[in-house]
């Protein structure tokens, strides 16, 4: 038996979903987005904590600043702080679904810089970029699709009903910001 599940915009941020038999319901998609947001968001927040505080075996601000300087970024200390704050707070916001397009853009922008620094010489570990690529794709996916109904954005009137244009604008912002940072890199 086939039917179309319809919901009003106030009930769901998802478009009507075609289902057949026991196929996924809109809540299943929202639960999947929640899991993806938590995994990507907390991973990025942990990377930010490595940069800011030296948590999880990270270099802290001093070690991260030296790394950025060695890779040609000007003002390594400032770049370490910006990267750490962006990853920590962008990741946490992504995990809870707060200002999701901007949180996703923050994650995508920092990951684009990570990809540029690491280079595209190899795809697979130990020197490959598959980890950064999958995190970038996941963050961009969340940015484009929206956070789903299990998110803080459901309480933000302008973001309650996620629109593709919000995600596209955020991705453009991420690419422009990452590009600007890479241009100043020597």
mmCIF file of C-alpha atoms in Angstrom:
data_model
loop_
_atom_site.group_PDB
_atom_site.id
_atom_site.type_symbol
_atom_site.label_atom_id
_atom_site.label_comp_id
_atom_site.label_asym_id
_atom_site.label_seq_id
_atom_site.Cartn_x
_atom_site.Cartn_y
_atom_site.Cartn_z
ATOM 1 C CA UNK A 1 0.000 0.000 0.000
ATOM 2 C CA UNK A 2 1.406 3.390 -0.944
ATOM 3 C CA UNK A 3 0.457 6.700 0.565
ATOM 4 C CA UNK A 4 1.843 10.204 0.915
ATOM 5 C CA UNK A 5 2.475 11.472 4.404
ATOM 6 C CA UNK A 6 1.722 15.162 4.559
ATOM 7 C CA UNK A 7 2.559 17.539 7.330
ATOM 8 C CA UNK A 8 2.182 21.258 7.718
ATOM 9 C CA UNK A 9 5.265 23.437 7.889
ATOM 10 C CA UNK A 10 4.616 24.024 11.583
ATOM 11 C CA UNK A 11 4.760 20.263 12.252
ATOM 12 C CA UNK A 12 7.861 19.424 10.274
ATOM 13 C CA UNK A 13 10.754 20.970 8.436
ATOM 14 C CA UNK A 14 10.610 18.115 5.938
ATOM 15 C CA UNK A 15 8.659 18.000 2.688
ATOM 16 C CA UNK A 16 6.017 15.291 2.271
ATOM 17 C CA UNK A 17 7.667 11.886 2.019
ATOM 18 C CA UNK A 18 6.489 9.066 -0.198
ATOM 19 C CA UNK A 19 6.355 5.823 1.704
ATOM 20 C CA UNK A 20 5.501 2.280 0.766
ATOM 21 C CA UNK A 21 4.609 -0.352 3.334
ATOM 22 C CA UNK A 22 6.995 -0.031 6.284
ATOM 23 C CA UNK A 23 9.279 2.590 4.739
ATOM 24 C CA UNK A 24 10.722 5.396 6.820
ATOM 25 C CA UNK A 25 8.488 8.063 8.270
ATOM 26 C CA UNK A 26 9.434 11.725 8.568
ATOM 27 C CA UNK A 27 10.470 11.013 12.182
ATOM 28 C CA UNK A 28 12.978 8.425 10.963
ATOM 29 C CA UNK A 29 14.671 11.059 8.784
ATOM 30 C CA UNK A 30 14.703 13.508 11.678
ATOM 31 C CA UNK A 31 16.256 10.877 13.965
ATOM 32 C CA UNK A 32 18.891 10.159 11.322
ATOM 33 C CA UNK A 33 19.716 13.858 11.009
ATOM 34 C CA UNK A 34 19.961 14.103 14.797
ATOM 35 C CA UNK A 35 22.466 11.239 14.900
ATOM 36 C CA UNK A 36 24.501 12.741 12.054
ATOM 37 C CA UNK A 37 24.472 16.202 13.672
ATOM 38 C CA UNK A 38 25.632 14.814 17.017
ATOM 39 C CA UNK A 39 28.421 12.715 15.480
ATOM 40 C CA UNK A 40 29.796 15.460 13.236
ATOM 41 C CA UNK A 41 29.202 18.262 15.713
ATOM 42 C CA UNK A 42 30.848 16.592 18.689
ATOM 43 C CA UNK A 43 33.764 15.409 16.542
ATOM 44 C CA UNK A 44 34.392 18.987 15.430
ATOM 45 C CA UNK A 45 33.914 20.364 18.954
ATOM 46 C CA UNK A 46 36.532 17.892 20.199
ATOM 47 C CA UNK A 47 38.948 19.063 17.495
ATOM 48 C CA UNK A 48 38.307 22.631 18.611
ATOM 49 C CA UNK A 49 38.979 21.681 22.239
ATOM 50 C CA UNK A 50 42.298 20.186 21.133
ATOM 51 C CA UNK A 51 43.237 23.540 19.633
ATOM 52 C CA UNK A 52 41.938 25.738 22.450
ATOM 53 C CA UNK A 53 42.735 23.744 25.561
ATOM 54 C CA UNK A 54 45.058 20.902 24.544
ATOM 55 C CA UNK A 55 42.273 18.416 25.317
ATOM 56 C CA UNK A 56 42.332 14.906 23.829
ATOM 57 C CA UNK A 57 46.077 15.073 23.164
ATOM 58 C CA UNK A 58 45.890 18.357 21.245
ATOM 59 C CA UNK A 59 48.527 21.043 21.086
ATOM 60 C CA UNK A 60 46.544 23.791 22.787
ATOM 61 C CA UNK A 61 46.771 27.353 21.504
ATOM 62 C CA UNK A 62 50.587 27.428 21.528
ATOM 63 C CA UNK A 63 51.062 24.158 19.666
ATOM 64 C CA UNK A 64 48.294 24.969 17.199
ATOM 65 C CA UNK A 65 49.732 28.445 16.611
ATOM 66 C CA UNK A 66 53.125 26.925 15.778
ATOM 67 C CA UNK A 67 51.442 24.490 13.396
ATOM 68 C CA UNK A 68 49.549 27.278 11.605
ATOM 69 C CA UNK A 69 52.706 29.374 11.343
ATOM 70 C CA UNK A 70 54.619 26.397 9.902
ATOM 71 C CA UNK A 71 51.906 25.994 7.250
ATOM 72 C CA UNK A 72 52.210 29.605 6.108
ATOM 73 C CA UNK A 73 49.309 31.233 7.927
ATOM 74 C CA UNK A 74 49.984 34.766 9.174
ATOM 75 C CA UNK A 75 49.436 35.467 12.868
ATOM 76 C CA UNK A 76 49.482 31.835 13.944
ATOM 77 C CA UNK A 77 48.158 32.674 17.415
ATOM 78 C CA UNK A 78 45.112 34.480 16.035
ATOM 79 C CA UNK A 79 44.468 31.731 13.485
ATOM 80 C CA UNK A 80 44.697 29.063 16.213
ATOM 81 C CA UNK A 81 42.153 30.941 18.299
ATOM 82 C CA UNK A 82 39.807 31.472 15.346
ATOM 83 C CA UNK A 83 40.043 27.820 14.292
ATOM 84 C CA UNK A 84 39.581 26.555 17.849
ATOM 85 C CA UNK A 85 36.579 28.768 18.567
ATOM 86 C CA UNK A 86 35.007 28.053 15.175
ATOM 87 C CA UNK A 87 35.382 24.297 15.531
ATOM 88 C CA UNK A 88 34.294 24.190 19.173
ATOM 89 C CA UNK A 89 31.252 26.425 18.970
ATOM 90 C CA UNK A 90 30.359 25.526 15.378
ATOM 91 C CA UNK A 91 30.503 21.859 16.326
ATOM 92 C CA UNK A 92 28.433 22.295 19.485
ATOM 93 C CA UNK A 93 25.828 24.386 17.641
ATOM 94 C CA UNK A 94 25.662 21.763 14.906
ATOM 95 C CA UNK A 95 25.212 18.985 17.475
ATOM 96 C CA UNK A 96 22.218 20.676 19.112
ATOM 97 C CA UNK A 97 20.839 22.103 15.881
ATOM 98 C CA UNK A 98 21.280 25.785 16.753
ATOM 99 C CA UNK A 99 21.603 28.210 13.841
ATOM 100 C CA UNK A 100 22.311 25.139 11.774
ATOM 101 C CA UNK A 101 23.119 26.833 8.439
ATOM 102 C CA UNK A 102 25.764 29.015 10.102
ATOM 103 C CA UNK A 103 27.080 26.190 12.283
ATOM 104 C CA UNK A 104 27.391 23.995 9.202
ATOM 105 C CA UNK A 105 29.145 26.810 7.338
ATOM 106 C CA UNK A 106 31.644 27.183 10.197
ATOM 107 C CA UNK A 107 32.465 23.481 10.064
ATOM 108 C CA UNK A 108 32.657 23.384 6.262
ATOM 109 C CA UNK A 109 34.913 26.458 6.174
ATOM 110 C CA UNK A 110 37.423 25.078 8.670
ATOM 111 C CA UNK A 111 37.436 21.709 6.934
ATOM 112 C CA UNK A 112 38.111 23.316 3.553
ATOM 113 C CA UNK A 113 41.210 24.873 5.104
ATOM 114 C CA UNK A 114 42.189 21.510 6.587
ATOM 115 C CA UNK A 115 41.867 19.924 3.143
ATOM 116 C CA UNK A 116 43.981 22.675 1.563
ATOM 117 C CA UNK A 117 46.705 22.316 4.195
ATOM 118 C CA UNK A 118 46.764 18.533 4.002
ATOM 119 C CA UNK A 119 46.718 18.579 0.210
ATOM 120 C CA UNK A 120 45.082 16.154 -2.158
ATOM 121 C CA UNK A 121 48.079 13.871 -2.637
ATOM 122 C CA UNK A 122 46.403 10.756 -1.274
ATOM 123 C CA UNK A 123 42.866 9.709 -0.483
ATOM 124 C CA UNK A 124 43.433 7.085 2.194
ATOM 125 C CA UNK A 125 45.178 7.131 5.593
ATOM 126 C CA UNK A 126 47.694 7.701 6.953
ATOM 127 C CA UNK A 127 48.361 10.728 4.723
ATOM 128 C CA UNK A 128 45.034 10.795 2.925
ATOM 129 C CA UNK A 129 42.119 13.176 3.172
ATOM 130 C CA UNK A 130 39.173 10.757 3.359
ATOM 131 C CA UNK A 131 38.463 11.749 6.983
ATOM 132 C CA UNK A 132 38.317 15.460 6.179
ATOM 133 C CA UNK A 133 36.302 14.805 3.010
ATOM 134 C CA UNK A 134 33.645 12.769 4.787
ATOM 135 C CA UNK A 135 33.307 15.345 7.584
ATOM 136 C CA UNK A 136 33.036 18.132 4.994
ATOM 137 C CA UNK A 137 30.385 16.218 3.035
ATOM 138 C CA UNK A 138 28.430 15.427 6.206
ATOM 139 C CA UNK A 139 28.511 19.045 7.404
ATOM 140 C CA UNK A 140 27.491 20.306 3.955
ATOM 141 C CA UNK A 141 24.667 17.758 3.861
ATOM 142 C CA UNK A 142 23.300 18.951 7.197
ATOM 143 C CA UNK A 143 23.686 22.566 6.080
ATOM 144 C CA UNK A 144 21.653 21.911 2.927
ATOM 145 C CA UNK A 145 18.969 19.633 4.406
ATOM 146 C CA UNK A 146 18.493 21.445 7.691
ATOM 147 C CA UNK A 147 18.658 19.999 11.188
ATOM 148 C CA UNK A 148 15.402 18.073 11.195
ATOM 149 C CA UNK A 149 12.671 18.475 13.769
ATOM 150 C CA UNK A 150 14.795 17.404 16.777
ATOM 151 C CA UNK A 151 16.797 20.627 16.930
ATOM 152 C CA UNK A 152 16.911 23.914 18.793
ATOM 153 C CA UNK A 153 16.239 25.676 15.471
ATOM 154 C CA UNK A 154 12.621 24.514 15.788
ATOM 155 C CA UNK A 155 12.281 27.310 18.369
ATOM 156 C CA UNK A 156 13.923 29.985 16.169
ATOM 157 C CA UNK A 157 11.069 31.468 14.115
ATOM 158 C CA UNK A 158 13.056 32.299 10.983
ATOM 159 C CA UNK A 159 14.781 28.904 10.945
ATOM 160 C CA UNK A 160 11.833 26.767 12.048
ATOM 161 C CA UNK A 161 11.089 25.884 8.434
ATOM 162 C CA UNK A 162 14.509 25.317 6.889
ATOM 163 C CA UNK A 163 14.785 26.476 3.298
ATOM 164 C CA UNK A 164 17.316 25.240 0.768
ATOM 165 C CA UNK A 165 18.336 28.854 0.137
ATOM 166 C CA UNK A 166 19.564 29.128 3.759
ATOM 167 C CA UNK A 167 21.816 26.134 3.258
ATOM 168 C CA UNK A 168 23.069 27.303 -0.126
ATOM 169 C CA UNK A 169 23.839 30.778 1.215
ATOM 170 C CA UNK A 170 25.696 29.245 4.150
ATOM 171 C CA UNK A 171 27.774 27.003 1.861
ATOM 172 C CA UNK A 172 28.680 30.022 -0.303
ATOM 173 C CA UNK A 173 29.666 31.912 2.860
ATOM 174 C CA UNK A 174 31.840 28.982 3.980
ATOM 175 C CA UNK A 175 33.608 28.752 0.633
ATOM 176 C CA UNK A 176 34.213 32.520 0.492
ATOM 177 C CA UNK A 177 35.501 32.674 4.083
ATOM 178 C CA UNK A 178 37.750 29.645 3.594
ATOM 179 C CA UNK A 179 39.026 31.107 0.331
ATOM 180 C CA UNK A 180 39.807 34.456 1.997
ATOM 181 C CA UNK A 181 41.790 32.714 4.736
ATOM 182 C CA UNK A 182 43.671 30.637 2.177
ATOM 183 C CA UNK A 183 44.512 33.738 0.105
ATOM 184 C CA UNK A 184 46.338 35.317 3.059
ATOM 185 C CA UNK A 185 48.279 32.106 3.618
ATOM 186 C CA UNK A 186 51.763 32.429 2.183
#
